[in-house]
Amino acid sequence: MIVAANFKTNMTRQSTREYLDTLDDFLATRHHDDDTIMVFPPATALDACHCAVKIGAQNAYATRNGAYTGEIGLEQLDEFDIRTILIGHSERRHILGESQEEIVHKFNFFKEQGFSIIYCIGEPLEIRESGSHALMEYLEAQLEDIDLGYANLMIAYEPVWAIGTGMTPSTDDILLIHNALKKLVQRPLLYGGSVKPENAREIMALANVDGVLVGGASLHIEDFKLIIQATN
Ligand code: PGA
């Protein structure tokens, strides 16, 4: 299983370091070598972590370096050996206004660099309410021009209306959508959107769920530990 924590604009360099120390101690007591644990801290905390956790960037600009005020590029990620990135998160699509075209460009850039990419897709509520045909059409459009055969690709299915809301699709719906997505992409497929200790086990037990991407609940180390334990 893949269990990934997305801190978003939360935590500091200091609190991330303490979190990772605790997490690393916890992981040292487990014997699940086939689980991959990832943390996506804010850019200010993207320090190298000499630990069992894989550290990734929540975002970066598709450039080595240059005149892109406020952005970080490959050179800044390289300094800390960051080789993993989230691309296409719904907050970047809907709040920061990244277009599908920009997202594809970013994907191609980091793919060429050999990055592990968690590529996020997910539908807003009005699409979900238009039925399963509209839903799949929407998700397929988000996969357009993305190299689905890329060896370091992981997909995160995150319904927009489930992110940070405490609402989740039924397990039947997650199962249906993951089954349909798995026909399109034979890569690890994570579910994201209000994953918490109370629902992590049943979600990860579903066929074609290869892990979870956790926002809010990952901020509390004890909750994140419980979610990791739910892979057992
Ligand atoms: P959430 O966020 O767990 O707070 O719903 C998930 C995400 O945005 O990746």
mmCIF file of C-alpha atoms and ligand atoms in Angstrom:
data_model
loop_
_atom_site.group_PDB
_atom_site.id
_atom_site.type_symbol
_atom_site.label_atom_id
_atom_site.label_comp_id
_atom_site.label_asym_id
_atom_site.label_seq_id
_atom_site.Cartn_x
_atom_site.Cartn_y
_atom_site.Cartn_z
ATOM 1 C CA MET A 1 0.000 0.000 0.000
ATOM 2 C CA ILE A 2 0.979 3.591 -0.546
ATOM 3 C CA VAL A 3 0.058 5.992 2.229
ATOM 4 C CA ALA A 4 0.762 9.625 1.420
ATOM 5 C CA ALA A 5 0.346 12.737 3.582
ATOM 6 C CA ASN A 6 -0.349 16.067 1.912
ATOM 7 C CA PHE A 7 0.251 18.854 4.448
ATOM 8 C CA LYS A 8 -0.884 21.596 2.022
ATOM 9 C CA THR A 9 -0.194 25.053 3.557
ATOM 10 C CA ASN A 10 0.164 23.654 7.058
ATOM 11 C CA MET A 11 3.081 22.866 9.334
ATOM 12 C CA THR A 12 6.487 24.519 9.477
ATOM 13 C CA ARG A 13 10.025 23.354 8.887
ATOM 14 C CA GLN A 14 10.346 22.759 12.625
ATOM 15 C CA SER A 15 7.050 20.917 13.099
ATOM 16 C CA THR A 16 7.668 18.848 9.974
ATOM 17 C CA ARG A 17 11.035 17.753 11.318
ATOM 18 C CA GLU A 18 9.484 16.663 14.630
ATOM 19 C CA TYR A 19 6.689 14.891 12.759
ATOM 20 C CA LEU A 20 9.127 12.999 10.545
ATOM 21 C CA ASP A 21 11.232 11.955 13.542
ATOM 22 C CA THR A 22 8.167 10.503 15.229
ATOM 23 C CA LEU A 23 6.997 8.880 12.021
ATOM 24 C CA ASP A 24 10.387 7.352 11.345
ATOM 25 C CA ASP A 25 10.538 5.872 14.868
ATOM 26 C CA PHE A 26 7.088 4.412 14.324
ATOM 27 C CA LEU A 27 8.002 2.941 10.928
ATOM 28 C CA ALA A 28 11.103 1.336 12.426
ATOM 29 C CA THR A 29 8.811 -0.750 14.656
ATOM 30 C CA ARG A 30 6.757 -2.055 11.735
ATOM 31 C CA HIS A 31 7.592 -4.893 9.411
ATOM 32 C CA HIS A 32 5.677 -3.959 6.297
ATOM 33 C CA ASP A 33 8.385 -3.435 3.766
ATOM 34 C CA ASP A 34 5.908 -3.409 0.915
ATOM 35 C CA ASP A 35 4.176 -0.247 2.198
ATOM 36 C CA THR A 36 5.428 3.077 0.827
ATOM 37 C CA ILE A 37 4.946 6.048 3.117
ATOM 38 C CA MET A 38 5.212 9.517 1.608
ATOM 39 C CA VAL A 39 4.959 13.018 3.023
ATOM 40 C CA PHE A 40 4.370 16.167 1.000
ATOM 41 C CA PRO A 41 5.319 19.052 3.317
ATOM 42 C CA PRO A 42 5.168 22.730 2.371
ATOM 43 C CA ALA A 43 8.071 23.892 0.190
ATOM 44 C CA THR A 44 9.816 25.563 3.145
ATOM 45 C CA ALA A 45 10.132 22.179 4.846
ATOM 46 C CA LEU A 46 11.469 20.308 1.800
ATOM 47 C CA ASP A 47 14.605 19.271 3.571
ATOM 48 C CA ALA A 48 16.281 15.987 2.866
ATOM 49 C CA CYS A 49 14.954 13.336 5.202
ATOM 50 C CA HIS A 50 17.344 10.508 5.937
ATOM 51 C CA CYS A 51 14.502 8.316 6.961
ATOM 52 C CA ALA A 52 12.158 5.631 5.714
ATOM 53 C CA VAL A 53 9.669 8.235 4.502
ATOM 54 C CA LYS A 54 9.695 9.409 0.919
ATOM 55 C CA ILE A 55 9.481 13.192 0.773
ATOM 56 C CA GLY A 56 7.758 14.832 -2.172
ATOM 57 C CA ALA A 57 6.939 18.315 -3.418
ATOM 58 C CA GLN A 58 3.323 19.480 -3.445
ATOM 59 C CA ASN A 59 4.108 21.569 -6.498
ATOM 60 C CA ALA A 60 6.912 23.074 -8.546
ATOM 61 C CA TYR A 61 7.216 25.026 -11.752
ATOM 62 C CA ALA A 62 8.169 23.215 -14.961
ATOM 63 C CA THR A 63 11.614 24.742 -15.167
ATOM 64 C CA ARG A 64 15.144 24.097 -14.020
ATOM 65 C CA ASN A 65 15.458 27.707 -12.809
ATOM 66 C CA GLY A 66 14.722 31.167 -14.182
ATOM 67 C CA ALA A 67 12.607 34.271 -13.740
ATOM 68 C CA TYR A 68 9.365 32.876 -12.257
ATOM 69 C CA THR A 69 8.821 34.953 -9.147
ATOM 70 C CA GLY A 70 7.466 32.948 -6.259
ATOM 71 C CA GLU A 71 8.008 29.538 -7.867
ATOM 72 C CA ILE A 72 10.524 26.796 -7.208
ATOM 73 C CA GLY A 73 11.959 24.624 -9.969
ATOM 74 C CA LEU A 74 14.109 21.590 -10.466
ATOM 75 C CA GLU A 75 17.271 23.171 -9.105
ATOM 76 C CA GLN A 76 15.602 23.839 -5.752
ATOM 77 C CA LEU A 77 14.196 20.307 -5.587
ATOM 78 C CA ASP A 78 17.518 18.762 -6.570
ATOM 79 C CA GLU A 79 19.242 20.407 -3.630
ATOM 80 C CA PHE A 80 17.194 18.217 -1.309
ATOM 81 C CA ASP A 81 17.082 15.119 -3.519
ATOM 82 C CA ILE A 82 13.344 15.508 -4.046
ATOM 83 C CA ARG A 83 12.297 13.121 -6.811
ATOM 84 C CA THR A 84 8.566 12.901 -6.149
ATOM 85 C CA ILE A 85 5.836 15.418 -6.957
ATOM 86 C CA LEU A 86 2.069 15.877 -6.814
ATOM 87 C CA ILE A 87 0.590 17.163 -10.067
ATOM 88 C CA GLY A 88 -2.990 18.135 -10.842
ATOM 89 C CA HIS A 89 -4.295 18.427 -7.290
ATOM 90 C CA SER A 90 -7.798 19.894 -7.336
ATOM 91 C CA GLU A 91 -6.737 22.849 -5.195
ATOM 92 C CA ARG A 92 -4.187 23.776 -7.854
ATOM 93 C CA ARG A 93 -6.761 23.259 -10.593
ATOM 94 C CA HIS A 94 -9.649 25.091 -8.950
ATOM 95 C CA ILE A 95 -8.126 27.604 -6.509
ATOM 96 C CA LEU A 96 -4.819 28.404 -8.236
ATOM 97 C CA GLY A 97 -6.356 28.129 -11.694
ATOM 98 C CA GLU A 98 -3.978 25.653 -13.325
ATOM 99 C CA SER A 99 -5.361 24.600 -16.684
ATOM 100 C CA GLN A 100 -5.227 21.049 -18.015
ATOM 101 C CA GLU A 101 -2.755 22.304 -20.609
ATOM 102 C CA GLU A 102 -0.404 23.672 -17.927
ATOM 103 C CA ILE A 103 -0.798 20.495 -15.925
ATOM 104 C CA VAL A 104 0.124 18.342 -18.927
ATOM 105 C CA HIS A 105 3.160 20.551 -19.545
ATOM 106 C CA LYS A 106 4.237 20.164 -15.914
ATOM 107 C CA PHE A 107 3.665 16.410 -16.074
ATOM 108 C CA ASN A 108 5.813 16.072 -19.182
ATOM 109 C CA PHE A 109 8.595 18.155 -17.691
ATOM 110 C CA PHE A 110 8.836 16.114 -14.495
ATOM 111 C CA LYS A 111 8.344 12.866 -16.386
ATOM 112 C CA GLU A 112 11.370 13.720 -18.508
ATOM 113 C CA GLN A 113 13.296 14.175 -15.274
ATOM 114 C CA GLY A 114 12.192 10.716 -14.149
ATOM 115 C CA PHE A 115 10.195 11.942 -11.144
ATOM 116 C CA SER A 116 7.688 9.767 -9.341
ATOM 117 C CA ILE A 117 4.433 11.551 -10.006
ATOM 118 C CA ILE A 118 1.170 11.317 -8.112
ATOM 119 C CA TYR A 119 -1.224 12.640 -10.707
ATOM 120 C CA CYS A 120 -4.536 13.756 -9.157
ATOM 121 C CA ILE A 121 -7.919 13.655 -10.797
ATOM 122 C CA GLY A 122 -11.428 14.116 -9.448
ATOM 123 C CA GLU A 123 -14.823 15.530 -10.230
ATOM 124 C CA PRO A 124 -16.759 18.426 -8.680
ATOM 125 C CA LEU A 125 -20.176 17.752 -7.155
ATOM 126 C CA GLU A 126 -22.238 18.922 -10.137
ATOM 127 C CA ILE A 127 -20.473 16.381 -12.338
ATOM 128 C CA ARG A 128 -21.019 13.615 -9.816
ATOM 129 C CA GLU A 129 -24.706 14.526 -9.768
ATOM 130 C CA SER A 130 -24.921 14.267 -13.566
ATOM 131 C CA GLY A 131 -24.424 10.497 -13.432
ATOM 132 C CA SER A 132 -21.718 7.957 -13.965
ATOM 133 C CA HIS A 133 -21.293 8.547 -17.693
ATOM 134 C CA ALA A 134 -20.573 12.268 -17.164
ATOM 135 C CA LEU A 135 -18.311 11.401 -14.259
ATOM 136 C CA MET A 136 -16.134 9.010 -16.242
ATOM 137 C CA GLU A 137 -16.023 11.415 -19.160
ATOM 138 C CA TYR A 138 -14.764 14.142 -16.827
ATOM 139 C CA LEU A 139 -12.082 11.909 -15.333
ATOM 140 C CA GLU A 140 -10.982 10.695 -18.752
ATOM 141 C CA ALA A 141 -10.576 14.302 -19.907
ATOM 142 C CA GLN A 142 -8.224 14.885 -16.962
ATOM 143 C CA LEU A 143 -6.148 11.930 -18.140
ATOM 144 C CA GLU A 144 -5.939 13.169 -21.706
ATOM 145 C CA ASP A 145 -2.389 13.696 -22.995
ATOM 146 C CA ILE A 146 -0.947 12.161 -19.823
ATOM 147 C CA ASP A 147 1.387 9.233 -20.535
ATOM 148 C CA LEU A 148 -0.517 6.539 -18.670
ATOM 149 C CA GLY A 149 2.234 4.035 -19.360
ATOM 150 C CA TYR A 150 4.830 6.098 -17.476
ATOM 151 C CA ALA A 151 6.596 3.718 -15.102
ATOM 152 C CA ASN A 152 6.805 6.201 -12.202
ATOM 153 C CA LEU A 153 3.183 7.272 -12.383
ATOM 154 C CA MET A 154 0.658 6.883 -9.599
ATOM 155 C CA ILE A 155 -2.894 8.166 -9.911
ATOM 156 C CA ALA A 156 -4.881 9.654 -7.034
ATOM 157 C CA TYR A 157 -8.629 9.697 -7.485
ATOM 158 C CA GLU A 158 -9.934 12.505 -5.267
ATOM 159 C CA PRO A 159 -13.526 13.678 -5.695
ATOM 160 C CA VAL A 160 -13.381 17.461 -5.207
ATOM 161 C CA TRP A 161 -16.482 17.451 -3.009
ATOM 162 C CA ALA A 162 -14.871 14.929 -0.654
ATOM 163 C CA ILE A 163 -11.684 16.917 -0.057
ATOM 164 C CA GLY A 164 -11.598 18.472 3.381
ATOM 165 C CA THR A 165 -15.361 18.102 3.812
ATOM 166 C CA GLY A 166 -15.634 14.935 5.879
ATOM 167 C CA MET A 167 -17.790 13.450 3.104
ATOM 168 C CA THR A 168 -16.674 10.414 1.146
ATOM 169 C CA PRO A 169 -18.276 8.420 -1.653
ATOM 170 C CA SER A 170 -19.755 5.092 -0.559
ATOM 171 C CA THR A 171 -17.317 2.208 -0.683
ATOM 172 C CA ASP A 172 -19.434 0.809 -3.551
ATOM 173 C CA ASP A 173 -18.851 4.014 -5.519
ATOM 174 C CA ILE A 174 -15.114 4.042 -4.791
ATOM 175 C CA LEU A 175 -14.953 0.431 -5.928
ATOM 176 C CA LEU A 176 -16.859 1.121 -9.156
ATOM 177 C CA ILE A 177 -14.752 4.133 -10.069
ATOM 178 C CA HIS A 178 -11.446 2.490 -9.194
ATOM 179 C CA ASN A 179 -12.400 -0.562 -11.243
ATOM 180 C CA ALA A 180 -13.213 1.671 -14.205
ATOM 181 C CA LEU A 181 -10.019 3.697 -13.797
ATOM 182 C CA LYS A 182 -7.887 0.591 -13.490
ATOM 183 C CA LYS A 183 -9.053 -0.413 -16.963
ATOM 184 C CA LEU A 184 -7.610 2.865 -18.259
ATOM 185 C CA VAL A 185 -4.445 2.995 -16.171
ATOM 186 C CA GLN A 186 -2.551 -0.025 -14.952
ATOM 187 C CA ARG A 187 -0.639 1.951 -12.342
ATOM 188 C CA PRO A 188 -1.053 2.285 -8.553
ATOM 189 C CA LEU A 189 -4.348 3.976 -7.847
ATOM 190 C CA LEU A 190 -4.827 5.924 -4.614
ATOM 191 C CA TYR A 191 -8.069 7.213 -3.164
ATOM 192 C CA GLY A 192 -8.118 10.663 -1.551
ATOM 193 C CA GLY A 193 -10.788 12.827 0.083
ATOM 194 C CA SER A 194 -11.578 12.807 3.809
ATOM 195 C CA VAL A 195 -9.591 9.668 4.550
ATOM 196 C CA LYS A 196 -9.317 9.288 8.323
ATOM 197 C CA PRO A 197 -8.543 6.554 10.843
ATOM 198 C CA GLU A 198 -12.239 5.583 10.948
ATOM 199 C CA ASN A 199 -12.577 4.837 7.231
ATOM 200 C CA ALA A 200 -9.040 4.051 6.063
ATOM 201 C CA ARG A 201 -9.220 0.317 6.639
ATOM 202 C CA GLU A 202 -12.391 -0.297 4.653
ATOM 203 C CA ILE A 203 -11.234 1.954 1.806
ATOM 204 C CA MET A 204 -7.838 0.274 1.539
ATOM 205 C CA ALA A 205 -9.463 -3.151 1.663
ATOM 206 C CA LEU A 206 -11.272 -2.435 -1.631
ATOM 207 C CA ALA A 207 -10.068 -4.026 -4.843
ATOM 208 C CA ASN A 208 -8.010 -1.674 -6.990
ATOM 209 C CA VAL A 209 -7.324 0.725 -4.133
ATOM 210 C CA ASP A 210 -3.550 0.690 -3.853
ATOM 211 C CA GLY A 211 -3.300 3.357 -1.195
ATOM 212 C CA VAL A 212 -4.574 6.679 0.087
ATOM 213 C CA LEU A 213 -3.677 10.358 -0.164
ATOM 214 C CA VAL A 214 -4.487 12.032 3.124
ATOM 215 C CA GLY A 215 -4.824 15.760 3.790
ATOM 216 C CA GLY A 216 -6.435 16.940 7.031
ATOM 217 C CA ALA A 217 -6.024 13.707 8.993
ATOM 218 C CA SER A 218 -2.335 13.513 8.151
ATOM 219 C CA LEU A 219 -1.631 16.666 10.158
ATOM 220 C CA HIS A 220 -2.059 14.739 13.381
ATOM 221 C CA ILE A 221 0.724 12.226 13.612
ATOM 222 C CA GLU A 222 -1.321 9.850 15.790
ATOM 223 C CA ASP A 223 -4.095 9.780 13.176
ATOM 224 C CA PHE A 224 -1.615 9.272 10.366
ATOM 225 C CA LYS A 225 -0.047 6.380 12.278
ATOM 226 C CA LEU A 226 -3.492 4.778 12.650
ATOM 227 C CA ILE A 227 -4.068 5.156 8.915
ATOM 228 C CA ILE A 228 -0.735 3.475 8.199
ATOM 229 C CA GLN A 229 -1.695 0.672 10.588
ATOM 230 C CA ALA A 230 -4.929 0.236 8.658
ATOM 231 C CA THR A 231 -2.928 -1.206 5.747
ATOM 232 C CA ASN A 232 -2.361 -4.379 7.800
HETATM 233 P P1 PGA B 1 -8.414 15.677 2.846
HETATM 234 O O1 PGA B 1 -7.500 16.120 1.605
HETATM 235 O O2 PGA B 1 -7.880 14.369 3.343
HETATM 236 O O3 PGA B 1 -8.256 16.792 3.857
HETATM 237 O O4 PGA B 1 -9.803 15.545 2.353
HETATM 238 C C1 PGA B 1 -7.054 15.178 0.666
HETATM 239 C C2 PGA B 1 -6.235 15.842 -0.404
HETATM 240 O O5 PGA B 1 -6.513 16.990 -0.750
HETATM 241 O O6 PGA B 1 -5.283 15.245 -0.920
#
